Tab-separated table of C-alpha atoms in Angstrom:
chain	number	residue	atom	x	y	z
W	19	MET	CA	-30.507	-21.411	-30.124
W	20	THR	CA	-31.447	-18.236	-31.924
W	21	SER	CA	-31.905	-16.334	-28.669
W	22	ARG	CA	-28.500	-17.410	-27.353
W	23	THR	CA	-26.801	-16.458	-30.602
W	24	ALA	CA	-28.383	-13.040	-30.542
W	25	ARG	CA	-27.045	-12.377	-27.068
W	26	GLU	CA	-23.485	-13.605	-27.766
W	27	PRO	CA	-22.005	-10.295	-29.007
W	28	ARG	CA	-23.183	-8.473	-25.892
W	29	ARG	CA	-21.789	-11.193	-23.634
W	30	PHE	CA	-18.342	-10.819	-25.177
W	31	GLY	CA	-18.521	-7.031	-25.718
W	32	VAL	CA	-19.082	-6.004	-22.114
W	33	PRO	CA	-16.014	-7.779	-20.654
W	34	SER	CA	-13.820	-5.924	-23.139
W	35	LEU	CA	-15.109	-2.622	-21.769
W	36	SER	CA	-14.448	-3.856	-18.237
W	37	ALA	CA	-10.911	-4.853	-19.156
W	38	MET	CA	-10.242	-1.496	-20.826
W	39	ALA	CA	-11.422	0.374	-17.729
W	40	GLY	CA	-9.393	-1.867	-15.418
W	41	TYR	CA	-6.160	-1.497	-17.370
W	42	LEU	CA	-6.458	2.244	-18.063
W	43	PRO	CA	-4.319	3.341	-15.056
W	44	LEU	CA	-1.580	0.882	-16.020
W	45	VAL	CA	-1.567	2.178	-19.590
W	46	ILE	CA	-1.248	5.756	-18.331
W	47	PHE	CA	1.645	4.756	-16.071
W	48	VAL	CA	3.442	2.983	-18.911
W	49	CYS	CA	3.044	6.063	-21.111
W	50	LEU	CA	4.407	8.332	-18.360
W	51	LEU	CA	7.372	6.050	-17.732
W	52	GLY	CA	7.998	5.838	-21.472
W	53	TYR	CA	8.031	9.627	-21.661
W	54	LEU	CA	10.475	9.822	-18.746
W	55	SER	CA	12.792	7.285	-20.366
W	56	VAL	CA	12.950	9.471	-23.472
W	57	VAL	CA	13.345	12.830	-21.723
W	58	SER	CA	15.779	11.666	-19.021
W	59	SER	CA	18.961	10.165	-20.435
W	60	ASN	CA	19.868	8.280	-17.226
W	61	PHE	CA	16.396	6.968	-16.372
W	62	LEU	CA	16.913	3.530	-17.917
W	63	THR	CA	20.179	2.753	-16.117
W	64	PHE	CA	21.075	0.276	-13.394
W	65	PRO	CA	21.885	2.958	-10.756
W	66	THR	CA	18.454	4.510	-11.297
W	67	PHE	CA	16.732	1.119	-11.091
W	68	ASP	CA	18.607	0.367	-7.874
W	69	LEU	CA	17.526	3.750	-6.467
W	70	ILE	CA	13.913	3.054	-7.462
W	71	LEU	CA	13.909	-0.227	-5.548
W	72	ARG	CA	15.508	1.361	-2.476
W	73	GLN	CA	13.042	4.247	-2.428
W	74	ALA	CA	10.085	1.892	-2.915
W	75	VAL	CA	10.802	-0.120	0.250
W	76	PRO	CA	8.716	1.848	2.817
W	77	THR	CA	5.844	2.214	0.347
W	78	THR	CA	5.900	-1.503	-0.393
W	79	ILE	CA	5.626	-2.477	3.275
W	80	VAL	CA	2.699	-0.165	4.045
W	81	CYS	CA	1.045	-1.404	0.837
W	82	LEU	CA	1.248	-4.955	2.178
W	83	GLY	CA	-0.649	-3.832	5.272
W	84	LEU	CA	-3.303	-2.013	3.248
W	85	SER	CA	-3.700	-5.017	0.947
W	86	ILE	CA	-4.539	-7.254	3.907
W	87	VAL	CA	-7.217	-4.788	5.056
W	88	VAL	CA	-8.708	-4.603	1.560
W	89	MET	CA	-8.639	-8.388	1.194
W	90	ALA	CA	-10.629	-8.687	4.428
W	91	GLY	CA	-13.076	-5.857	3.869
W	92	GLY	CA	-13.532	-5.833	0.106
W	93	ASP	CA	-12.119	-3.487	-2.512
W	94	ASP	CA	-14.834	-0.835	-2.342
W	95	VAL	CA	-12.881	2.240	-1.245
W	96	VAL	CA	-15.910	3.694	0.561
W	97	SER	CA	-17.681	0.800	2.268
W	98	GLY	CA	-15.014	-1.869	1.920
W	99	GLY	CA	-11.608	-2.336	3.496
W	100	ILE	CA	-9.376	0.725	3.742
W	101	ASP	CA	-6.854	1.964	6.288
W	102	LEU	CA	-5.586	5.496	5.781
W	103	SER	CA	-3.708	5.536	9.083
W	104	ILE	CA	-0.889	3.127	8.124
W	105	PRO	CA	1.526	5.854	6.877
W	106	ALA	CA	0.889	7.922	10.022
W	107	VAL	CA	1.510	4.818	12.136
W	108	ALA	CA	4.786	4.211	10.291
W	109	VAL	CA	5.913	7.797	10.874
W	110	LEU	CA	4.903	7.552	14.559
W	111	ALA	CA	6.914	4.365	15.004
W	112	ALA	CA	9.870	6.005	13.236
W	113	ALA	CA	9.580	9.033	15.532
W	114	ILE	CA	9.558	6.828	18.634
W	115	ILE	CA	12.635	4.922	17.480
W	116	ALA	CA	14.477	8.105	16.525
W	117	ASP	CA	13.574	9.804	19.805
W	118	GLN	CA	14.692	6.818	21.860
W	119	LEU	CA	17.946	6.293	19.964
W	120	THR	CA	19.021	9.933	19.614
W	121	ASN	CA	17.456	11.823	22.503
W	122	HIS	CA	17.414	9.158	25.212
W	123	ALA	CA	20.439	7.040	24.218
W	124	ALA	CA	18.285	3.904	24.368
W	125	SER	CA	19.251	0.712	22.587
W	126	LEU	CA	17.461	-0.544	19.494
W	127	ALA	CA	16.285	-3.522	21.560
W	128	VAL	CA	14.255	-1.056	23.623
W	129	ALA	CA	13.230	1.444	20.915
W	130	LEU	CA	11.961	-1.042	18.326
W	131	PRO	CA	9.572	-2.954	20.637
W	132	LEU	CA	8.162	0.356	21.891
W	133	ALA	CA	7.497	1.447	18.326
W	134	LEU	CA	5.883	-1.864	17.383
W	135	MET	CA	3.660	-1.788	20.479
W	136	ALA	CA	2.501	1.724	19.570
W	137	ALA	CA	1.761	0.573	16.010
W	138	LEU	CA	-0.204	-2.441	17.229
W	139	LEU	CA	-2.142	-0.223	19.631
W	140	VAL	CA	-3.251	2.042	16.785
W	141	GLY	CA	-4.274	-1.030	14.783
W	142	ALA	CA	-6.317	-2.263	17.738
W	143	VAL	CA	-8.016	1.134	18.033
W	144	ASN	CA	-8.951	1.003	14.352
W	145	ALA	CA	-10.315	-2.513	14.824
W	146	MET	CA	-12.450	-1.375	17.765
W	147	LEU	CA	-13.797	1.649	15.894
W	148	VAL	CA	-14.773	-0.408	12.854
W	149	VAL	CA	-15.874	-3.708	14.390
W	150	ARG	CA	-17.250	-2.735	17.793
W	151	ILE	CA	-18.478	0.820	17.289
W	152	GLY	CA	-19.478	0.327	13.654
W	153	MET	CA	-17.730	3.280	12.023
W	154	THR	CA	-16.923	3.041	8.340
W	155	PRO	CA	-13.242	2.150	7.815
W	156	LEU	CA	-12.671	5.270	5.726
W	157	LEU	CA	-13.875	7.649	8.440
W	158	ALA	CA	-12.414	5.661	11.342
W	159	THR	CA	-8.898	5.381	9.941
W	160	LEU	CA	-8.901	8.971	8.667
W	161	SER	CA	-9.726	10.165	12.188
W	162	THR	CA	-7.059	7.901	13.673
W	163	SER	CA	-4.513	9.186	11.180
W	164	VAL	CA	-5.131	12.799	12.203
W	165	ALA	CA	-4.766	11.882	15.885
W	166	VAL	CA	-1.548	9.933	15.262
W	167	VAL	CA	-0.026	12.833	13.306
W	168	GLY	CA	-0.673	15.011	16.346
W	169	ILE	CA	1.110	12.507	18.573
W	170	VAL	CA	4.082	12.512	16.187
W	171	LYS	CA	4.388	16.274	16.579
W	172	VAL	CA	4.369	15.859	20.346
W	173	VAL	CA	7.049	13.147	20.278
W	174	THR	CA	9.323	15.066	17.914
W	175	SER	CA	8.377	18.615	19.010
W	176	SER	CA	7.712	19.157	15.282
W	177	ARG	CA	11.430	18.876	14.583
W	178	ARG	CA	13.551	16.524	12.558
W	179	ILE	CA	15.517	13.920	14.518
W	180	ASN	CA	18.669	12.621	12.841
W	181	VAL	CA	19.583	8.978	13.346
W	182	ASP	CA	23.003	7.457	12.707
W	183	HIS	CA	22.495	4.106	14.429
W	184	PRO	CA	24.490	1.296	12.732
W	185	ALA	CA	21.310	-0.699	12.017
W	186	VAL	CA	19.731	2.248	10.214
W	187	VAL	CA	22.935	2.928	8.268
W	188	TRP	CA	23.085	-0.755	7.280
W	189	LEU	CA	19.503	-0.676	6.030
W	190	ARG	CA	20.353	2.419	4.001
W	191	ASP	CA	23.752	1.494	2.588
W	192	GLY	CA	24.266	-2.211	3.295
W	193	THR	CA	23.906	-5.067	0.850
W	194	ILE	CA	23.104	-8.774	0.991
W	195	GLY	CA	24.577	-10.716	-1.898
W	196	GLY	CA	25.080	-7.513	-3.846
W	197	VAL	CA	21.448	-6.419	-3.375
W	198	SER	CA	20.335	-3.625	-1.059
W	199	SER	CA	19.651	-4.990	2.406
W	200	GLY	CA	16.387	-3.070	2.577
W	201	VAL	CA	15.178	-4.617	-0.673
W	202	VAL	CA	16.112	-8.115	0.477
W	203	LEU	CA	14.334	-7.733	3.824
W	204	THR	CA	11.271	-6.339	2.062
W	205	LEU	CA	11.150	-9.425	-0.149
W	206	VAL	CA	11.332	-11.559	2.993
W	207	PHE	CA	8.417	-9.652	4.535
W	208	PHE	CA	6.499	-10.007	1.292
W	209	GLY	CA	7.111	-13.765	1.325
W	210	VAL	CA	5.755	-14.016	4.873
W	211	PHE	CA	2.657	-11.966	4.052
W	212	PHE	CA	2.085	-13.941	0.854
W	213	PHE	CA	2.399	-17.277	2.633
W	214	ILE	CA	-0.029	-16.247	5.356
W	215	ALA	CA	-2.568	-14.821	2.904
W	216	HIS	CA	-2.437	-17.524	0.235
W	217	ARG	CA	-1.010	-20.687	1.751
W	218	THR	CA	-2.812	-20.944	5.079
W	219	ARG	CA	-6.394	-21.688	6.007
W	220	TRP	CA	-6.523	-18.414	7.883
W	221	GLY	CA	-5.562	-16.500	4.757
W	222	LEU	CA	-8.134	-18.288	2.602
W	223	ASN	CA	-10.834	-17.479	5.154
W	224	LEU	CA	-9.647	-13.864	5.146
W	225	GLN	CA	-10.133	-13.683	1.382
W	226	ALA	CA	-13.518	-15.354	1.707
W	227	VAL	CA	-14.613	-12.622	4.122
W	228	GLY	CA	-13.558	-9.915	1.682
W	229	GLY	CA	-15.099	-11.703	-1.282
W	230	SER	CA	-18.572	-12.043	0.250
W	231	ARG	CA	-19.206	-11.200	3.871
W	232	ASP	CA	-22.704	-12.719	3.849
W	233	ALA	CA	-21.472	-16.004	2.375
W	234	ALA	CA	-18.620	-16.106	4.899
W	235	GLU	CA	-21.055	-15.652	7.796
W	236	VAL	CA	-23.282	-18.428	6.455
W	237	SER	CA	-20.193	-20.664	6.262
W	238	GLY	CA	-19.503	-20.071	9.940
W	239	ILE	CA	-16.428	-17.845	9.500
W	240	PRO	CA	-16.088	-15.262	12.326
W	241	VAL	CA	-16.172	-12.227	10.057
W	242	SER	CA	-15.665	-9.586	12.753
W	243	ARG	CA	-12.569	-11.348	14.062
W	244	PHE	CA	-10.929	-11.432	10.635
W	245	VAL	CA	-11.725	-7.797	9.917
W	246	ALA	CA	-10.332	-6.771	13.310
W	247	LEU	CA	-7.152	-8.788	12.804
W	248	SER	CA	-6.621	-7.207	9.389
W	249	PHE	CA	-6.382	-3.751	10.997
W	250	ILE	CA	-3.986	-5.026	13.648
W	251	ILE	CA	-1.786	-6.589	10.956
W	252	ALA	CA	-1.890	-3.315	9.039
W	253	GLY	CA	-0.703	-1.479	12.153
W	254	PHE	CA	2.124	-3.992	12.521
W	255	ALA	CA	3.089	-3.394	8.880
W	256	GLY	CA	3.306	0.317	9.671
W	257	GLY	CA	5.620	-0.498	12.547
W	258	LEU	CA	7.816	-2.597	10.268
W	259	ALA	CA	8.057	0.272	7.784
W	260	ALA	CA	9.442	2.602	10.469
W	261	MET	CA	13.051	1.418	10.284
W	262	PHE	CA	13.048	1.753	6.508
W	263	ILE	CA	11.614	5.261	6.739
W	264	LEU	CA	14.485	6.169	9.055
W	265	ALA	CA	16.955	4.583	6.641
W	266	ARG	CA	15.530	6.380	3.607
W	267	GLY	CA	15.579	9.780	5.298
W	268	SER	CA	18.518	9.235	7.700
W	269	GLY	CA	16.164	10.199	10.486
W	270	SER	CA	12.590	11.080	11.417
W	271	THR	CA	10.904	14.033	9.721
W	272	PRO	CA	7.321	15.024	10.677
W	273	GLY	CA	5.033	15.419	7.674
W	274	THR	CA	6.424	12.582	5.571
W	275	GLU	CA	3.200	10.622	6.107
W	276	GLU	CA	1.381	12.780	3.534
W	277	ASN	CA	3.477	11.678	0.562
W	278	LEU	CA	3.584	8.109	1.869
W	279	LEU	CA	-0.225	8.068	2.055
W	280	LEU	CA	-0.515	9.195	-1.569
W	281	GLU	CA	1.975	6.567	-2.713
W	282	MET	CA	0.360	3.796	-0.645
W	283	VAL	CA	-3.159	4.340	-1.967
W	284	LEU	CA	-1.977	4.845	-5.538
W	285	ALA	CA	0.306	1.813	-5.566
W	286	THR	CA	-2.133	-0.564	-3.866
W	287	PHE	CA	-5.084	0.141	-6.123
W	288	LEU	CA	-2.910	0.508	-9.221
W	289	GLY	CA	-1.707	-3.016	-8.496
W	290	SER	CA	-5.217	-4.350	-9.098
W	291	ALA	CA	-4.567	-3.823	-12.808
W	292	PHE	CA	-2.110	-6.749	-12.631
W	293	SER	CA	-4.857	-9.071	-11.375
W	294	PRO	CA	-6.998	-10.983	-13.911
W	295	ARG	CA	-10.002	-10.238	-11.668
W	296	ARG	CA	-8.842	-6.637	-11.130
W	297	VAL	CA	-8.783	-6.944	-7.343
W	298	VAL	CA	-6.152	-5.794	-4.846
W	299	THR	CA	-3.412	-8.392	-4.393
W	300	LEU	CA	-0.078	-8.542	-2.597
W	301	TRP	CA	1.791	-9.091	-5.857
W	302	GLY	CA	0.025	-6.160	-7.473
W	303	ALA	CA	0.766	-3.931	-4.483
W	304	ILE	CA	4.511	-4.558	-4.608
W	305	LEU	CA	4.633	-3.973	-8.371
W	306	GLY	CA	2.520	-0.846	-7.978
W	307	ALA	CA	4.916	0.477	-5.335
W	308	VAL	CA	7.858	0.049	-7.713
W	309	LEU	CA	5.998	1.860	-10.508
W	310	VAL	CA	5.054	4.757	-8.224
W	311	SER	CA	8.650	5.026	-6.997
W	312	ALA	CA	9.886	5.040	-10.594
W	313	LEU	CA	7.454	7.820	-11.426
W	314	SER	CA	8.582	9.941	-8.462
W	315	ILE	CA	12.272	9.531	-9.233
W	316	GLY	CA	11.670	10.126	-12.942
W	317	PHE	CA	9.863	13.406	-12.306
W	318	LYS	CA	12.613	14.486	-9.931
W	319	SER	CA	15.296	13.667	-12.512
W	320	ILE	CA	13.740	16.027	-15.071
W	321	GLY	CA	13.215	18.814	-12.542
W	322	VAL	CA	9.461	18.637	-11.986
W	323	ASN	CA	8.459	20.639	-8.908
W	324	VAL	CA	7.599	18.425	-5.943
W	325	PHE	CA	4.214	20.134	-5.590
W	326	TRP	CA	3.332	19.311	-9.188
W	327	THR	CA	4.403	15.736	-8.529
W	328	GLY	CA	1.894	15.590	-5.675
W	329	CYS	CA	-0.826	16.991	-7.928
W	330	ILE	CA	-0.066	14.372	-10.565
W	331	LYS	CA	-0.200	11.576	-7.993
W	332	GLY	CA	-3.527	12.887	-6.724
W	333	ALA	CA	-4.918	12.941	-10.246
W	334	LEU	CA	-3.672	9.407	-10.825
W	335	ILE	CA	-5.462	8.248	-7.657
W	336	LEU	CA	-8.696	9.693	-9.047
W	337	ILE	CA	-8.126	7.850	-12.319
W	338	VAL	CA	-7.371	4.578	-10.538
W	339	VAL	CA	-10.473	4.780	-8.334
W	340	ALA	CA	-12.704	5.917	-11.214
W	341	SER	CA	-11.480	3.136	-13.496
W	342	ALA	CA	-12.094	0.573	-10.747
W	343	SER	CA	-15.660	1.866	-10.370
W	344	LEU	CA	-16.229	1.737	-14.121
W	345	SER	CA	-14.817	-1.776	-14.287
W	346	ALA	CA	-17.153	-2.913	-11.504
W	347	LYS	CA	-20.077	-1.218	-13.256
W	348	PHE	CA	-19.356	-3.052	-16.502
W	349	ASP	CA	-19.015	-6.333	-14.616
W	350	ARG	CA	-22.412	-5.837	-12.975
W	351	ARG	CA	-23.937	-5.066	-16.349
W	352	LYS	CA	-22.373	-8.220	-17.761
W	353	THR	CA	-23.861	-10.273	-14.909
W	354	ALA	CA	-27.285	-8.787	-15.546
W	355	ILE	CA	-27.215	-9.731	-19.229
């Protein structure tokens, strides 16, 4: 009894450190948003909130794809699940659609399937590199991203392609029940992803693989198949984001994948702060995307240079990753006590 009592303060002290490390990025975000609400007089208004949701749509969709990859591979950003090619895939799919609609007068029924097939192909390549060849996801998807960006430049000739197709205009300006059509469709996609990941046997097995690969293999779960499928689903998510990228920018612009990559990584791993276990979740990803969008629009409203905004986002990514590592370190120490 005496020994257990002596160890009690340490058992309860360590989790508090873990919680502090896990919630640090969220606290910083809240402070930044609080500062913006004070400095910018129109930040806390309905038009701004509506703009935040509209701008967050492409980021939210690519975050859903990244979340699936992380759920299958684990939340270690080096050896676990990560897919840095999703934004490049989304921009490639957007370029294909824009090129087909504007330069070749093709119908959307032709352009969209072509874009989705290209996105799925990139996802399959990532799956092969990671599962069959054995490359680390970080290196494999980074290499794929660079290659895809090159293909985008070939498709677009490194030029912007304007798109005024009615479907794109509707996604940009249309509403469903008074709510932006893009926001409504994103919620539908989120519902589908959430149902698959949390309400199906396949989704539960996917989470089991990410939770403990060794335990999943012992249980008879085909680990390689689930990891491979997660990359293909991520590629599909990039394809879905293409139409919303076109709607947000009224066309395809090479180079937009860089900012989307920053926002995707930041939002997805920031969202882990909303999880009691501080792991990447679909709910956390969508909330993180909204927060990142609010931060971007807030900085723009007070005249912060876009380059400084990128630097701030990069610094926030470092804080998010470092806090996740510290949280995991404290959890391991707690387990060892």
